PDB file of C-alpha atoms in Angstrom:
ATOM      1  CA  MET R  14       0.000   0.000   0.000  1.00  0.00           C
ATOM      2  CA  PHE R  15       1.593   3.235  -1.186  1.00  0.00           C
ATOM      3  CA  TYR R  16       0.676   6.856  -0.502  1.00  0.00           C
ATOM      4  CA  ILE R  17       1.230   9.648  -2.992  1.00  0.00           C
ATOM      5  CA  PHE R  18       0.157  13.186  -2.093  1.00  0.00           C
ATOM      6  CA  GLY R  19      -1.897  11.685   0.757  1.00  0.00           C
ATOM      7  CA  THR R  20      -3.747   9.176  -1.417  1.00  0.00           C
ATOM      8  CA  ILE R  21      -3.666   5.388  -1.381  1.00  0.00           C
ATOM      9  CA  ILE R  22      -2.588   4.338  -4.875  1.00  0.00           C
ATOM     10  CA  PRO R  23      -2.845   0.567  -5.440  1.00  0.00           C
ATOM     11  CA  GLY R  24      -4.891  -0.413  -2.392  1.00  0.00           C
ATOM     12  CA  LYS R  25      -8.606  -1.087  -2.570  1.00  0.00           C
ATOM     13  CA  THR R  26      -9.464   0.731   0.656  1.00  0.00           C
ATOM     14  CA  LYS R  27     -11.904   3.564  -0.005  1.00  0.00           C
ATOM     15  CA  GLN R  28     -11.817   6.571   2.286  1.00  0.00           C
ATOM     16  CA  SER R  29     -15.044   8.511   2.670  1.00  0.00           C
ATOM     17  CA  MET R  30     -15.585  12.205   3.244  1.00  0.00           C
ATOM     18  CA  LYS R  31     -18.988  13.762   2.698  1.00  0.00           C
ATOM     19  CA  PRO R  32     -18.700  16.496   0.014  1.00  0.00           C
ATOM     20  CA  SER R  33     -20.744  19.681  -0.033  1.00  0.00           C
ATOM     21  CA  LEU R  34     -24.046  19.534  -1.901  1.00  0.00           C
ATOM     22  CA  ARG R  35     -22.697  21.963  -4.476  1.00  0.00           C
ATOM     23  CA  PHE R  36     -19.593  19.880  -5.097  1.00  0.00           C
ATOM     24  CA  LEU R  37     -21.639  16.681  -5.244  1.00  0.00           C
ATOM     25  CA  PHE R  38     -24.068  18.166  -7.771  1.00  0.00           C
ATOM     26  CA  THR R  39     -21.221  19.456  -9.932  1.00  0.00           C
ATOM     27  CA  SER R  40     -19.420  16.118  -9.906  1.00  0.00           C
ATOM     28  CA  LEU R  41     -22.563  14.110 -10.671  1.00  0.00           C
ATOM     29  CA  PHE R  42     -23.599  16.471 -13.433  1.00  0.00           C
ATOM     30  CA  THR R  43     -20.137  16.348 -15.029  1.00  0.00           C
ATOM     31  CA  ALA R  44     -20.028  12.555 -14.815  1.00  0.00           C
ATOM     32  CA  PHE R  45     -23.523  12.383 -16.340  1.00  0.00           C
ATOM     33  CA  CYS R  46     -22.391  14.568 -19.250  1.00  0.00           C
ATOM     34  CA  ILE R  47     -19.353  12.355 -19.838  1.00  0.00           C
ATOM     35  CA  PHE R  48     -21.323   9.115 -19.875  1.00  0.00           C
ATOM     36  CA  THR R  49     -24.091  10.698 -21.975  1.00  0.00           C
ATOM     37  CA  SER R  50     -21.655  11.953 -24.583  1.00  0.00           C
ATOM     38  CA  LEU R  51     -19.954   8.547 -24.674  1.00  0.00           C
ATOM     39  CA  SER R  52     -23.258   6.734 -25.137  1.00  0.00           C
ATOM     40  CA  GLN R  53     -24.365   9.133 -27.871  1.00  0.00           C
ATOM     41  CA  GLU R  54     -21.119   8.638 -29.823  1.00  0.00           C
ATOM     42  CA  LYS R  55     -22.805   6.020 -32.051  1.00  0.00           C
ATOM     43  CA  THR R  56     -20.926   6.627 -35.289  1.00  0.00           C
ATOM     44  CA  PRO R  57     -17.757   8.509 -34.367  1.00  0.00           C
ATOM     45  CA  LYS R  58     -15.813  10.206 -37.122  1.00  0.00           C
ATOM     46  CA  GLN R  59     -12.620   8.374 -37.918  1.00  0.00           C
ATOM     47  CA  ASP R  60     -10.578  11.583 -37.875  1.00  0.00           C
ATOM     48  CA  GLN R  61     -11.934  12.913 -34.563  1.00  0.00           C
ATOM     49  CA  ARG R  62      -9.488  12.898 -31.667  1.00  0.00           C
ATOM     50  CA  TYR R  63     -10.390  12.413 -28.005  1.00  0.00           C
ATOM     51  CA  ILE R  64      -8.687  13.428 -24.769  1.00  0.00           C
ATOM     52  CA  PHE R  65      -9.335  12.150 -21.258  1.00  0.00           C
ATOM     53  CA  PHE R  66      -7.876  14.747 -18.885  1.00  0.00           C
ATOM     54  CA  LEU R  67      -7.182  13.724 -15.277  1.00  0.00           C
ATOM     55  CA  HIS R  68      -6.356  16.577 -12.895  1.00  0.00           C
ATOM     56  CA  ASN R  69      -4.107  16.808  -9.832  1.00  0.00           C
ATOM     57  CA  LYS R  70      -5.087  16.057  -6.222  1.00  0.00           C
ATOM     58  CA  PHE R  71      -5.419  19.690  -5.088  1.00  0.00           C
ATOM     59  CA  ILE R  72      -8.529  20.092  -7.235  1.00  0.00           C
ATOM     60  CA  GLU R  73     -10.080  17.086  -5.458  1.00  0.00           C
ATOM     61  CA  GLU R  74      -9.734  18.820  -2.124  1.00  0.00           C
ATOM     62  CA  ASN R  75     -10.483  22.459  -2.883  1.00  0.00           C
ATOM     63  CA  ASP R  76     -12.900  24.662  -4.773  1.00  0.00           C
ATOM     64  CA  LEU R  77     -11.495  25.869  -8.086  1.00  0.00           C
ATOM     65  CA  SER R  78     -11.568  29.439  -6.776  1.00  0.00           C
ATOM     66  CA  ALA R  79      -9.283  28.536  -3.847  1.00  0.00           C
ATOM     67  CA  PRO R  80      -5.585  29.211  -4.581  1.00  0.00           C
ATOM     68  CA  HIS R  81      -2.853  26.854  -3.498  1.00  0.00           C
ATOM     69  CA  PRO R  82      -0.726  28.633  -0.839  1.00  0.00           C
ATOM     70  CA  GLU R  83       2.429  28.247  -2.937  1.00  0.00           C
ATOM     71  CA  TYR R  84       1.324  27.553  -6.504  1.00  0.00           C
ATOM     72  CA  GLY R  85      -1.733  29.776  -6.841  1.00  0.00           C
ATOM     73  CA  LYS R  86      -4.975  29.012  -8.678  1.00  0.00           C
ATOM     74  CA  ALA R  87      -5.366  25.680 -10.429  1.00  0.00           C
ATOM     75  CA  GLU R  88      -6.337  26.592 -13.992  1.00  0.00           C
ATOM     76  CA  TYR R  89      -8.424  23.487 -14.651  1.00  0.00           C
ATOM     77  CA  ASN R  90     -11.065  25.118 -16.851  1.00  0.00           C
ATOM     78  CA  GLU R  91      -8.418  27.026 -18.803  1.00  0.00           C
ATOM     79  CA  ILE R  92      -6.555  23.785 -19.524  1.00  0.00           C
ATOM     80  CA  LEU R  93      -9.705  22.100 -20.818  1.00  0.00           C
ATOM     81  CA  ALA R  94     -10.567  25.153 -22.911  1.00  0.00           C
ATOM     82  CA  SER R  95      -7.142  25.055 -24.554  1.00  0.00           C
ATOM     83  CA  PHE R  96      -7.622  21.450 -25.683  1.00  0.00           C
ATOM     84  CA  ARG R  97     -11.172  22.080 -26.874  1.00  0.00           C
ATOM     85  CA  LYS R  98     -10.045  25.147 -28.817  1.00  0.00           C
ATOM     86  CA  ASP R  99      -7.980  22.783 -30.975  1.00  0.00           C
ATOM     87  CA  ASN R 100     -11.061  20.633 -31.724  1.00  0.00           C
ATOM     88  CA  PHE R 101     -10.345  17.775 -29.338  1.00  0.00           C
ATOM     89  CA  ILE R 102     -13.362  16.183 -27.691  1.00  0.00           C
ATOM     90  CA  VAL R 103     -12.372  16.344 -24.019  1.00  0.00           C
ATOM     91  CA  TYR R 104     -13.726  14.106 -21.274  1.00  0.00           C
ATOM     92  CA  SER R 105     -12.949  15.295 -17.751  1.00  0.00           C
ATOM     93  CA  GLU R 106     -14.586  15.668 -14.370  1.00  0.00           C
ATOM     94  CA  ILE R 107     -13.659  16.945 -10.925  1.00  0.00           C
ATOM     95  CA  ARG R 108     -13.157  13.861  -8.782  1.00  0.00           C
ATOM     96  CA  LYS R 109     -14.585  13.584  -5.295  1.00  0.00           C
ATOM     97  CA  LYS R 110     -12.295  13.941  -2.289  1.00  0.00           C
ATOM     98  CA  ASN R 111     -10.040  11.003  -1.439  1.00  0.00           C
ATOM     99  CA  THR R 112     -10.732   9.246  -4.726  1.00  0.00           C
ATOM    100  CA  ASN R 113      -9.034   5.862  -4.837  1.00  0.00           C
ATOM    101  CA  ALA R 114      -6.661   6.131  -7.810  1.00  0.00           C
ATOM    102  CA  TYR R 115      -6.704   2.434  -8.679  1.00  0.00           C
ATOM    103  CA  ASP R 116     -10.493   2.216  -8.719  1.00  0.00           C
ATOM    104  CA  TYR R 117     -10.844   5.443 -10.661  1.00  0.00           C
ATOM    105  CA  ALA R 118      -8.397   4.185 -13.282  1.00  0.00           C
ATOM    106  CA  GLU R 119     -10.608   1.129 -13.764  1.00  0.00           C
ATOM    107  CA  LYS R 120     -13.553   3.467 -14.380  1.00  0.00           C
ATOM    108  CA  ILE R 121     -11.628   5.468 -16.999  1.00  0.00           C
ATOM    109  CA  ALA R 122     -10.407   2.268 -18.656  1.00  0.00           C
ATOM    110  CA  LYS R 123     -14.038   1.195 -19.085  1.00  0.00           C
ATOM    111  CA  GLN R 124     -14.884   4.536 -20.690  1.00  0.00           C
ATOM    112  CA  VAL R 125     -11.925   4.193 -23.044  1.00  0.00           C
ATOM    113  CA  ASN R 126     -12.998   0.681 -23.991  1.00  0.00           C
ATOM    114  CA  LYS R 127     -16.470   1.995 -24.827  1.00  0.00           C
ATOM    115  CA  LEU R 128     -14.937   4.336 -27.384  1.00  0.00           C
ATOM    116  CA  LEU R 129     -12.783   1.549 -28.789  1.00  0.00           C
ATOM    117  CA  LYS R 130     -15.814  -0.728 -29.142  1.00  0.00           C
ATOM    118  CA  LYS R 131     -17.632   2.036 -31.031  1.00  0.00           C
ATOM    119  CA  GLY R 132     -14.855   1.980 -33.596  1.00  0.00           C
ATOM    120  CA  VAL R 133     -12.670   4.883 -32.497  1.00  0.00           C
ATOM    121  CA  PRO R 134      -9.093   4.064 -33.561  1.00  0.00           C
ATOM    122  CA  PRO R 135      -6.855   3.719 -30.479  1.00  0.00           C
ATOM    123  CA  ASN R 136      -4.345   6.251 -31.804  1.00  0.00           C
ATOM    124  CA  LYS R 137      -7.127   8.860 -31.758  1.00  0.00           C
ATOM    125  CA  ILE R 138      -7.522   8.492 -27.968  1.00  0.00           C
ATOM    126  CA  THR R 139      -5.144  10.206 -25.522  1.00  0.00           C
ATOM    127  CA  VAL R 140      -5.200   9.978 -21.723  1.00  0.00           C
ATOM    128  CA  ILE R 141      -3.437  12.932 -20.072  1.00  0.00           C
ATOM    129  CA  GLY R 142      -2.845  13.145 -16.323  1.00  0.00           C
ATOM    130  CA  THR R 143      -1.164  15.680 -14.054  1.00  0.00           C
ATOM    131  CA  SER R 144       0.296  14.706 -10.658  1.00  0.00           C
ATOM    132  CA  LYS R 145      -2.173  12.269  -9.028  1.00  0.00           C
ATOM    133  CA  GLY R 146      -4.057  12.262 -12.328  1.00  0.00           C
ATOM    134  CA  GLY R 147      -0.814  11.133 -13.955  1.00  0.00           C
ATOM    135  CA  TYR R 148      -0.671   8.093 -11.698  1.00  0.00           C
ATOM    136  CA  ILE R 149      -4.283   7.299 -12.573  1.00  0.00           C
ATOM    137  CA  ALA R 150      -3.365   7.625 -16.258  1.00  0.00           C
ATOM    138  CA  GLN R 151      -0.464   5.196 -15.760  1.00  0.00           C
ATOM    139  CA  TYR R 152      -2.878   2.622 -14.373  1.00  0.00           C
ATOM    140  CA  VAL R 153      -5.231   3.228 -17.312  1.00  0.00           C
ATOM    141  CA  SER R 154      -2.309   2.462 -19.617  1.00  0.00           C
ATOM    142  CA  THR R 155      -1.737  -0.786 -17.722  1.00  0.00           C
ATOM    143  CA  PHE R 156      -5.416  -1.789 -17.677  1.00  0.00           C
ATOM    144  CA  VAL R 157      -6.295  -1.010 -21.308  1.00  0.00           C
ATOM    145  CA  ALA R 158      -2.966  -2.445 -22.532  1.00  0.00           C
ATOM    146  CA  ASN R 159      -3.371  -1.109 -26.074  1.00  0.00           C
ATOM    147  CA  PRO R 160       0.015  -0.249 -27.617  1.00  0.00           C
ATOM    148  CA  ASP R 161      -1.558   2.159 -30.137  1.00  0.00           C
ATOM    149  CA  MET R 162      -3.181   4.473 -27.591  1.00  0.00           C
ATOM    150  CA  ASN R 163      -1.573   7.745 -26.499  1.00  0.00           C
ATOM    151  CA  PHE R 164      -0.687   8.678 -22.925  1.00  0.00           C
ATOM    152  CA  VAL R 165       0.882  11.743 -21.316  1.00  0.00           C
ATOM    153  CA  PHE R 166       2.080  11.530 -17.707  1.00  0.00           C
ATOM    154  CA  ILE R 167       2.893  14.937 -16.214  1.00  0.00           C
ATOM    155  CA  GLY R 168       4.788  15.485 -12.948  1.00  0.00           C
ATOM    156  CA  SER R 169       3.948  11.985 -11.802  1.00  0.00           C
ATOM    157  CA  PHE R 170       6.990   9.765 -11.408  1.00  0.00           C
ATOM    158  CA  MET R 171       9.531   9.360  -8.634  1.00  0.00           C
ATOM    159  CA  GLU R 172      12.291   6.763  -8.637  1.00  0.00           C
ATOM    160  CA  THR R 173      10.818   5.142  -5.522  1.00  0.00           C
ATOM    161  CA  ASP R 174       7.732   4.257  -7.590  1.00  0.00           C
ATOM    162  CA  ILE R 175       9.523   1.269  -9.098  1.00  0.00           C
ATOM    163  CA  GLU R 176       9.557  -0.534  -5.750  1.00  0.00           C
ATOM    164  CA  GLN R 177       6.484   1.027  -4.168  1.00  0.00           C
ATOM    165  CA  ILE R 178       4.100   0.774  -7.148  1.00  0.00           C
ATOM    166  CA  PRO R 179       5.383  -2.332  -8.963  1.00  0.00           C
ATOM    167  CA  ASP R 180       2.082  -3.167 -10.676  1.00  0.00           C
ATOM    168  CA  ILE R 181       2.219  -0.245 -13.131  1.00  0.00           C
ATOM    169  CA  ASN R 182       3.327  -1.236 -16.627  1.00  0.00           C
ATOM    170  CA  TYR R 183       3.439   1.381 -19.358  1.00  0.00           C
ATOM    171  CA  CYS R 184       1.737   0.433 -22.604  1.00  0.00           C
ATOM    172  CA  GLY R 185       1.101   2.591 -25.663  1.00  0.00           C
ATOM    173  CA  ASN R 186       2.646   5.746 -27.021  1.00  0.00           C
ATOM    174  CA  ILE R 187       4.092   7.283 -23.868  1.00  0.00           C
ATOM    175  CA  LEU R 188       5.061  10.912 -23.315  1.00  0.00           C
ATOM    176  CA  THR R 189       6.262  12.051 -19.902  1.00  0.00           C
ATOM    177  CA  ILE R 190       6.652  15.714 -18.969  1.00  0.00           C
ATOM    178  CA  TYR R 191       8.452  16.830 -15.831  1.00  0.00           C
ATOM    179  CA  GLU R 192       9.877  20.033 -14.372  1.00  0.00           C
ATOM    180  CA  LYS R 193      13.533  20.212 -13.353  1.00  0.00           C
ATOM    181  CA  SER R 194      12.727  22.034 -10.090  1.00  0.00           C
ATOM    182  CA  ASP R 195       9.912  19.617  -9.128  1.00  0.00           C
ATOM    183  CA  ILE R 196      10.769  16.880  -6.610  1.00  0.00           C
ATOM    184  CA  TYR R 197       7.535  15.027  -7.436  1.00  0.00           C
ATOM    185  CA  GLY R 198       8.391  14.417 -11.076  1.00  0.00           C
ATOM    186  CA  VAL R 199      11.611  13.150 -12.669  1.00  0.00           C
ATOM    187  CA  SER R 200      12.557  11.164 -15.758  1.00  0.00           C
ATOM    188  CA  ALA R 201      10.524   7.944 -15.966  1.00  0.00           C
ATOM    189  CA  ILE R 202      13.031   6.047 -18.095  1.00  0.00           C
ATOM    190  CA  LYS R 203      13.379   3.460 -15.313  1.00  0.00           C
ATOM    191  CA  ARG R 204       9.649   2.700 -15.511  1.00  0.00           C
ATOM    192  CA  LYS R 205       9.946   2.248 -19.258  1.00  0.00           C
ATOM    193  CA  LYS R 206      12.732  -0.295 -18.699  1.00  0.00           C
ATOM    194  CA  THR R 207      10.730  -2.286 -16.130  1.00  0.00           C
ATOM    195  CA  SER R 208       7.420  -2.242 -18.025  1.00  0.00           C
ATOM    196  CA  LYS R 209       6.474  -5.591 -19.542  1.00  0.00           C
ATOM    197  CA  LEU R 210       3.872  -4.363 -22.052  1.00  0.00           C
ATOM    198  CA  LYS R 211       4.459  -2.996 -25.543  1.00  0.00           C
ATOM    199  CA  ILE R 212       5.526   0.646 -25.909  1.00  0.00           C
ATOM    200  CA  ASN R 213       5.451   1.849 -29.508  1.00  0.00           C
ATOM    201  CA  HIS R 214       6.784   5.341 -28.839  1.00  0.00           C
ATOM    202  CA  PHE R 215       8.438   6.856 -25.773  1.00  0.00           C
ATOM    203  CA  LYS R 216       9.496  10.470 -25.320  1.00  0.00           C
ATOM    204  CA  GLU R 217      10.328  12.738 -22.390  1.00  0.00           C
ATOM    205  CA  VAL R 218      10.203  16.513 -22.061  1.00  0.00           C
ATOM    206  CA  GLU R 219      12.086  18.253 -19.251  1.00  0.00           C
ATOM    207  CA  LEU R 220      10.909  21.792 -18.467  1.00  0.00           C
ATOM    208  CA  ASN R 221      12.896  24.466 -16.673  1.00  0.00           C
ATOM    209  CA  THR R 222      10.291  26.960 -15.432  1.00  0.00           C
ATOM    210  CA  ASN R 223      11.505  27.028 -11.807  1.00  0.00           C
ATOM    211  CA  LEU R 224       7.824  26.729 -10.796  1.00  0.00           C
ATOM    212  CA  LYS R 225       8.384  23.388  -9.021  1.00  0.00           C
ATOM    213  CA  HIS R 226       5.190  21.305  -8.858  1.00  0.00           C
ATOM    214  CA  GLY R 227       3.175  24.447  -9.560  1.00  0.00           C
ATOM    215  CA  PHE R 228       3.944  24.297 -13.290  1.00  0.00           C
ATOM    216  CA  LEU R 229       1.114  21.838 -13.833  1.00  0.00           C
ATOM    217  CA  TYR R 230      -1.396  24.081 -12.048  1.00  0.00           C
ATOM    218  CA  LYS R 231      -1.110  26.560 -14.921  1.00  0.00           C
ATOM    219  CA  ALA R 232      -2.425  26.386 -18.477  1.00  0.00           C
ATOM    220  CA  LEU R 233       1.103  26.744 -19.850  1.00  0.00           C
ATOM    221  CA  ASP R 234       1.775  26.140 -23.526  1.00  0.00           C
ATOM    222  CA  LEU R 235       5.147  24.730 -22.436  1.00  0.00           C
ATOM    223  CA  TRP R 236       3.432  21.490 -21.432  1.00  0.00           C
ATOM    224  CA  ILE R 237       0.056  21.772 -23.188  1.00  0.00           C
ATOM    225  CA  LEU R 238       1.514  22.105 -26.703  1.00  0.00           C
ATOM    226  CA  PRO R 239       3.557  18.861 -26.421  1.00  0.00           C
ATOM    227  CA  CYS R 240       0.361  17.159 -25.204  1.00  0.00           C
ATOM    228  CA  LYS R 241      -1.538  18.385 -28.268  1.00  0.00           C
ATOM    229  CA  LYS R 242       1.212  17.263 -30.626  1.00  0.00           C
ATOM    230  CA  TRP R 243       1.307  13.841 -29.008  1.00  0.00           C
ATOM    231  CA  ALA R 244      -2.481  13.532 -29.184  1.00  0.00           C
ATOM    232  CA  ASN R 245      -2.293  14.427 -32.878  1.00  0.00           C
ATOM    233  CA  GLY R 246       0.162  11.600 -33.520  1.00  0.00           C
ATOM    234  CA  ASN R 247       3.282  13.745 -33.755  1.00  0.00           C
ATOM    235  CA  TYR R 248       5.579  11.455 -31.792  1.00  0.00           C
ATOM    236  CA  ASP R 249       8.701  13.445 -32.681  1.00  0.00           C
ATOM    237  CA  LEU R 250       7.145  16.611 -31.187  1.00  0.00           C
ATOM    238  CA  ASN R 251       8.359  18.666 -34.147  1.00  0.00           C
TER     239      ASN R 251
END
């Protein structure tokens, strides 16, 4: 059982904390919209591209208007707007507090498989996660195990993960993005070497913003543009 940012990662124990009615309504409504849009995607266009965006833990625990004491406001809506501006269909929701990462990854994997069953080509689907969301995305990669899907893991690997989270295996087209000043995200080349599933493409981007873990709170083109290129199948990031 391993804790990252105060959250149990592989364990099945679910921690409960009653959310506010407003937060509960927002989460349920967002989830309803996601499942509705998935179910209505009867004949998806072959050239349409899809993004599942999984946010960091701070957004689980705080209202979007509440700034982090060190990193400032989490620009969740601005990040989604940037992807949608470039014509991606984006699935995302604000998770409830103390979401179990392993269980939530299973939920996202089921949503991904629904798109695949409807005929969406796997290389048109990209799962992007920041911080805790990046760990969830890594589990989605393991669960779906489709080497043609795209994944971006942002600020979500530490060298201790190899021993403490041994059940993650990368699979797919993998891009990792990390910030040089961030202790919570380093090169994930060791995870690539230990992963037993097929990886068609692997690339890493090191940023040097000096924003530490706060870089992923912001809708920065420095990390969003590589995500868009990767989601568009540009695996050289040119």
